[in-house]
Amino acid sequence: MGKVYLVGAGPGSADLLTLRALRLIQAADVILFDALVSTEVLQLASSNARLINVGKRSGRKSFSQEDINALLIYAARNEEVIVRLKGGDPMVFGRAAEEMAALREQRIEFEIVPGVTAACSAAAAAKVSLTDRRLASDVSFLTAHSSEENAGKKWIEPSEKNRTLVIYMPGQDYERLGSDLLGAGISPTTPCVVVSRISSADQQLLWTNVGSLGLATALAAPAVIIVGDVAESTEQAIVLGKLERFGSEEVRSHVGYSAR
Ligand code: SAH
């Protein structure tokens, strides 16, 4: 019996992998990977490894979750090191729970290797502190993607103040997204930033606010949206002279001047 590693591949750039992920990718006999895993990361695999694209966007037959579970079990019975490679972190919107349950049921040994999740890499790309203690005491990771069983359900609870939201799988319909956010009681002036294709050559950022989100042209997938006062673009705020929230001392420290 082999061992299965559910490994986070991070946002795409190979140097954002953990060392453990790198070692396992190099040692793997079989790698089952998702659509979001970058070529740069896959190129690290040994030339003897079997690479199987189980991603939904593979353009070929798409694998159901049951197919993937069955493949994992089959691989574990026939090979030694099986890497199930997922974009970002396997435990965040990664269907890891279903795969762990299938492996437990078959008494197959497994281990989880964390990765940099999109929320954290988006925060880094936008230079936004998700929990800036002056503006947020809470951060929620949510998804606007409605599975069939969730259709019609409300996906955002009425907002508490001082909360940062990170929306995964926002889709292309920003108008609907904006109105869902407004419907949840979030003020139209609340800043937000869309971060698309994090860590790739065509990474893009779009700074706006909840009231204007619906007017924006959607950025290319994959993208996440950070919503909350923390998502105010400091550079932009300075340009526009919108500094009321920060004392001048704080603004200086934001832009990297010494306060003295
Ligand atoms: N396990 C992943 C999330 C999988 S769900 C993680 O932890 O990041 C897929 C969603 O993740 C995408 O629709 C997008 O919202 C986000 N995402 C993943 N990689 C991304 C990237 N490189 N740039 C922007 N968003 C990304």
Coordinates of C-alpha atoms and ligand atoms in Angstrom, one line a residue:
M1 CA 0.0 0.0 0.0
G2 CA 1.3 3.4 -0.9
K3 CA 0.7 6.7 0.9
V4 CA -1.3 9.6 -0.5
Y5 CA -0.2 13.2 0.0
L6 CA -2.8 15.9 -0.4
V7 CA -0.4 18.7 -1.4
G8 CA -1.1 22.5 -1.8
A9 CA 0.6 23.8 -4.9
G10 CA 0.1 27.5 -3.9
P11 CA -1.0 30.2 -6.4
G12 CA 1.1 29.1 -9.3
S13 CA 4.7 30.4 -9.0
A14 CA 6.9 27.4 -8.2
D15 CA 8.9 29.4 -5.6
L16 CA 5.8 29.7 -3.5
L17 CA 5.7 26.0 -2.9
T18 CA 6.8 24.7 0.5
L19 CA 9.9 22.6 0.6
R20 CA 7.9 19.6 1.6
A21 CA 5.6 20.0 -1.4
L22 CA 8.7 20.3 -3.7
R23 CA 10.2 17.1 -2.2
L24 CA 7.0 15.2 -2.6
I25 CA 6.4 16.4 -6.2
Q26 CA 9.9 15.2 -7.0
A27 CA 9.5 11.9 -5.3
A28 CA 6.0 11.1 -6.6
D29 CA 5.2 8.0 -8.7
V30 CA 1.8 9.4 -9.6
I31 CA 0.5 13.0 -9.5
L32 CA -3.2 13.7 -9.8
F33 CA -3.5 17.4 -10.4
D34 CA -6.2 20.0 -10.8
A35 CA -6.7 22.6 -13.5
L36 CA -5.3 25.4 -11.3
V37 CA -1.9 23.8 -10.8
S38 CA 0.6 25.6 -13.0
T39 CA 2.9 24.1 -15.6
E40 CA 5.8 25.6 -13.7
V41 CA 5.0 23.4 -10.7
L42 CA 4.3 20.3 -12.7
Q43 CA 7.6 20.6 -14.5
L44 CA 9.3 19.8 -11.1
A45 CA 8.0 16.2 -11.2
S46 CA 10.3 13.4 -12.0
S47 CA 10.3 12.2 -15.7
N48 CA 9.2 8.8 -14.4
A49 CA 6.1 10.1 -12.7
R50 CA 2.7 9.6 -14.1
L51 CA 0.9 12.9 -14.3
I52 CA -2.9 12.7 -14.5
N53 CA -5.0 15.8 -15.1
V54 CA -8.2 15.4 -13.2
G55 CA -9.2 19.0 -13.5
K56 CA -12.6 20.1 -14.7
R57 CA -11.1 22.4 -17.3
S58 CA -8.9 19.7 -18.9
G59 CA -11.0 19.9 -22.1
R60 CA -11.2 16.1 -22.1
K61 CA -13.5 13.9 -20.2
S62 CA -14.1 15.5 -16.9
F63 CA -13.6 13.4 -13.8
S64 CA -16.3 13.3 -11.1
Q65 CA -15.3 13.4 -7.5
E66 CA -16.1 9.7 -7.3
D67 CA -13.7 9.0 -10.3
I68 CA -11.0 10.9 -8.5
N69 CA -11.5 9.1 -5.3
A70 CA -11.4 5.8 -7.1
L71 CA -8.2 6.8 -9.0
L72 CA -6.6 7.7 -5.7
I73 CA -7.4 4.4 -4.2
Y74 CA -6.2 2.5 -7.2
A75 CA -3.0 4.5 -7.3
A76 CA -2.4 3.8 -3.5
R77 CA -2.8 0.1 -4.1
N78 CA -0.3 0.1 -7.0
E79 CA 2.3 2.8 -6.3
E80 CA 4.3 4.1 -3.3
V81 CA 4.1 7.9 -3.4
I82 CA 0.9 9.4 -4.6
V83 CA 0.6 13.1 -4.7
R84 CA -2.8 14.7 -5.0
L85 CA -1.9 18.2 -6.1
K86 CA -4.3 21.0 -5.6
G87 CA -4.1 24.8 -6.3
G88 CA -3.5 27.0 -3.2
D89 CA -4.2 25.0 0.0
P90 CA -5.9 21.6 -0.1
M91 CA -8.1 22.4 2.9
V92 CA -9.6 25.6 1.4
F93 CA -12.3 25.0 -1.2
G94 CA -10.4 22.0 -2.3
R95 CA -12.8 19.0 -1.7
A96 CA -10.2 17.5 0.6
A97 CA -12.9 16.3 3.0
E98 CA -14.4 14.0 0.4
E99 CA -11.0 12.6 -0.6
M100 CA -9.9 12.1 3.1
A101 CA -13.2 10.2 3.8
A102 CA -12.6 7.9 0.8
L103 CA -9.1 7.2 1.9
R104 CA -10.0 6.6 5.5
E105 CA -12.7 4.2 4.4
Q106 CA -10.1 2.1 2.6
R107 CA -7.6 2.5 5.5
I108 CA -5.1 4.2 3.1
E109 CA -2.5 6.3 4.9
F110 CA -2.5 9.9 4.0
E111 CA -1.0 13.2 4.9
I112 CA -1.8 16.9 4.2
V113 CA 0.8 19.4 3.0
P114 CA -0.5 22.9 3.3
G115 CA 0.0 25.5 0.6
V116 CA -0.4 29.3 0.2
T117 CA -4.1 29.8 -0.3
A118 CA -5.5 32.4 -2.8
A119 CA -6.7 34.7 0.0
C120 CA -3.2 35.0 1.3
S121 CA -1.5 35.3 -2.0
A122 CA -4.0 37.9 -3.1
A123 CA -3.4 39.9 0.1
A124 CA 0.3 39.8 -0.7
A125 CA -0.1 40.8 -4.3
A126 CA -2.4 43.7 -3.3
K127 CA -0.3 44.6 -0.2
V128 CA -3.5 44.5 1.9
S129 CA -3.3 43.2 5.5
L130 CA -6.5 41.1 5.8
T131 CA -6.7 41.7 9.5
D132 CA -5.2 45.2 9.8
R133 CA -6.2 45.7 13.5
R134 CA -7.3 49.2 12.9
L135 CA -9.9 48.2 10.4
A136 CA -10.8 44.5 10.8
S137 CA -11.1 42.0 13.5
D138 CA -12.4 39.1 11.5
V139 CA -11.8 37.6 8.1
S140 CA -14.1 35.2 6.2
F141 CA -13.3 33.1 3.2
L142 CA -16.5 32.6 1.1
T143 CA -17.5 31.5 -2.3
A144 CA -20.0 33.0 -4.6
H145 CA -20.0 29.8 -6.6
S146 CA -23.4 28.2 -6.2
S147 CA -23.4 24.4 -6.4
E148 CA -26.8 22.9 -7.4
E149 CA -27.7 22.2 -3.9
N150 CA -26.9 25.8 -2.9
A151 CA -28.9 27.4 -5.7
G152 CA -30.9 30.3 -4.5
K153 CA -29.4 30.2 -1.0
K154 CA -28.0 33.3 0.5
W155 CA -24.2 33.0 0.5
I156 CA -23.4 36.1 2.5
E157 CA -24.7 36.7 5.9
P158 CA -25.6 40.3 6.8
S159 CA -22.3 41.9 7.4
E160 CA -20.8 42.7 10.6
K161 CA -18.6 45.8 10.7
N162 CA -14.8 45.3 10.8
R163 CA -15.0 42.2 8.7
T164 CA -12.9 41.4 5.7
L165 CA -14.4 39.0 3.2
V166 CA -12.3 37.1 0.7
I167 CA -14.5 35.8 -2.1
Y168 CA -13.3 32.7 -4.0
M169 CA -14.7 31.7 -7.4
P170 CA -16.4 35.1 -7.8
G171 CA -17.5 34.3 -11.4
Q172 CA -17.9 37.0 -14.1
D173 CA -21.2 38.5 -13.0
Y174 CA -19.9 41.4 -10.9
E175 CA -23.3 43.1 -11.1
R176 CA -25.0 40.3 -9.2
L177 CA -22.0 40.0 -6.9
G178 CA -22.2 43.7 -6.1
S179 CA -25.9 43.6 -5.4
D180 CA -25.6 40.5 -3.2
L181 CA -23.0 42.4 -1.1
L182 CA -25.2 45.4 -0.9
G183 CA -28.1 43.2 0.0
A184 CA -26.1 41.8 2.9
G185 CA -25.9 45.3 4.3
I186 CA -22.4 46.1 3.2
S187 CA -22.0 49.8 2.5
P188 CA -21.5 50.9 -1.2
T189 CA -18.4 52.8 -0.2
T190 CA -16.7 49.7 1.2
P191 CA -13.5 49.2 -0.8
C192 CA -12.7 46.0 -2.6
V193 CA -9.9 44.7 -4.8
V194 CA -10.2 42.0 -7.4
V195 CA -6.9 40.0 -7.8
S196 CA -6.7 37.9 -10.9
R197 CA -4.2 35.2 -11.9
I198 CA -2.1 35.7 -8.8
S199 CA 1.6 35.1 -9.3
S200 CA 1.4 34.6 -13.1
A201 CA 2.9 37.0 -15.7
D202 CA -0.6 38.4 -16.3
Q203 CA -1.6 39.0 -12.7
Q204 CA -4.1 42.0 -12.5
L205 CA -5.5 44.1 -9.8
L206 CA -8.7 46.1 -9.9
W207 CA -9.4 48.5 -7.1
T208 CA -13.0 49.6 -6.7
N209 CA -15.8 49.7 -4.1
V210 CA -18.9 47.6 -3.5
G211 CA -21.2 50.2 -5.1
S212 CA -19.1 50.4 -8.3
L213 CA -18.1 46.7 -8.6
G214 CA -21.1 46.0 -10.9
L215 CA -19.8 48.5 -13.4
A216 CA -16.4 46.9 -13.7
T217 CA -15.4 44.5 -16.5
A218 CA -14.6 41.2 -14.9
L219 CA -11.0 40.1 -14.8
A220 CA -9.8 36.8 -16.1
A221 CA -10.3 33.7 -13.9
P222 CA -9.0 32.6 -11.5
A223 CA -9.6 35.6 -9.3
V224 CA -10.5 36.4 -5.8
I225 CA -12.0 39.6 -4.4
I226 CA -11.0 41.1 -1.1
V227 CA -13.9 43.2 0.4
G228 CA -13.6 45.4 3.4
D229 CA -12.0 48.6 4.7
V230 CA -8.6 47.0 4.6
A231 CA -8.9 46.9 0.8
E232 CA -8.6 50.6 0.5
S233 CA -5.7 51.2 -1.9
T234 CA -3.3 53.3 0.2
E235 CA -1.5 54.6 -2.9
Q236 CA -4.8 55.5 -4.5
A237 CA -6.1 57.0 -1.3
I238 CA -3.1 59.3 -1.2
V239 CA -3.4 60.3 -4.8
L240 CA -7.1 61.1 -4.3
G241 CA -6.5 62.9 -1.0
K242 CA -8.9 60.5 0.7
L243 CA -7.0 60.3 3.9
E244 CA -9.7 60.9 6.5
R245 CA -9.4 57.4 8.0
F246 CA -5.7 57.6 8.7
G247 CA -3.9 60.0 10.9
S248 CA -1.0 61.7 9.1
E249 CA 1.5 59.7 11.2
E250 CA 0.0 56.5 10.1
V251 CA -0.1 57.5 6.4
R252 CA 3.6 58.2 6.6
S253 CA 4.3 54.8 8.0
H254 CA 2.0 53.3 5.3
V255 CA 4.0 54.8 2.5
G256 CA 7.3 53.9 4.2
Y257 CA 8.5 57.3 5.4
S258 CA 9.9 57.5 8.8
A259 CA 7.5 59.3 11.1
R260 CA 10.2 61.6 12.3
Ligands
SAH1 N1 -7.6 25.5 -2.8 C1 -7.5 26.7 -3.5 C2 -8.9 27.3 -3.9 C3 -9.6 26.4 -4.9 S1 -11.1 27.0 -5.4 C4 -6.8 27.8 -2.6 O1 -6.5 27.5 -1.5 O2 -6.4 28.8 -3.2 C5 -10.6 27.9 -6.9 C6 -10.6 29.4 -6.7 O3 -9.5 29.8 -5.9 C7 -10.6 30.2 -7.9 O4 -11.8 30.4 -8.5 C8 -10.1 31.5 -7.4 O5 -11.1 32.2 -6.7 C9 -9.1 31.1 -6.3 N2 -7.7 31.0 -6.9 C10 -6.9 29.9 -6.9 N3 -5.7 30.2 -7.5 C11 -5.8 31.5 -7.9 C12 -4.8 32.4 -8.5 N4 -3.6 32.0 -8.9 N5 -5.2 33.7 -8.7 C13 -6.4 34.1 -8.3 N6 -7.3 33.3 -7.7 C14 -7.0 32.0 -7.5

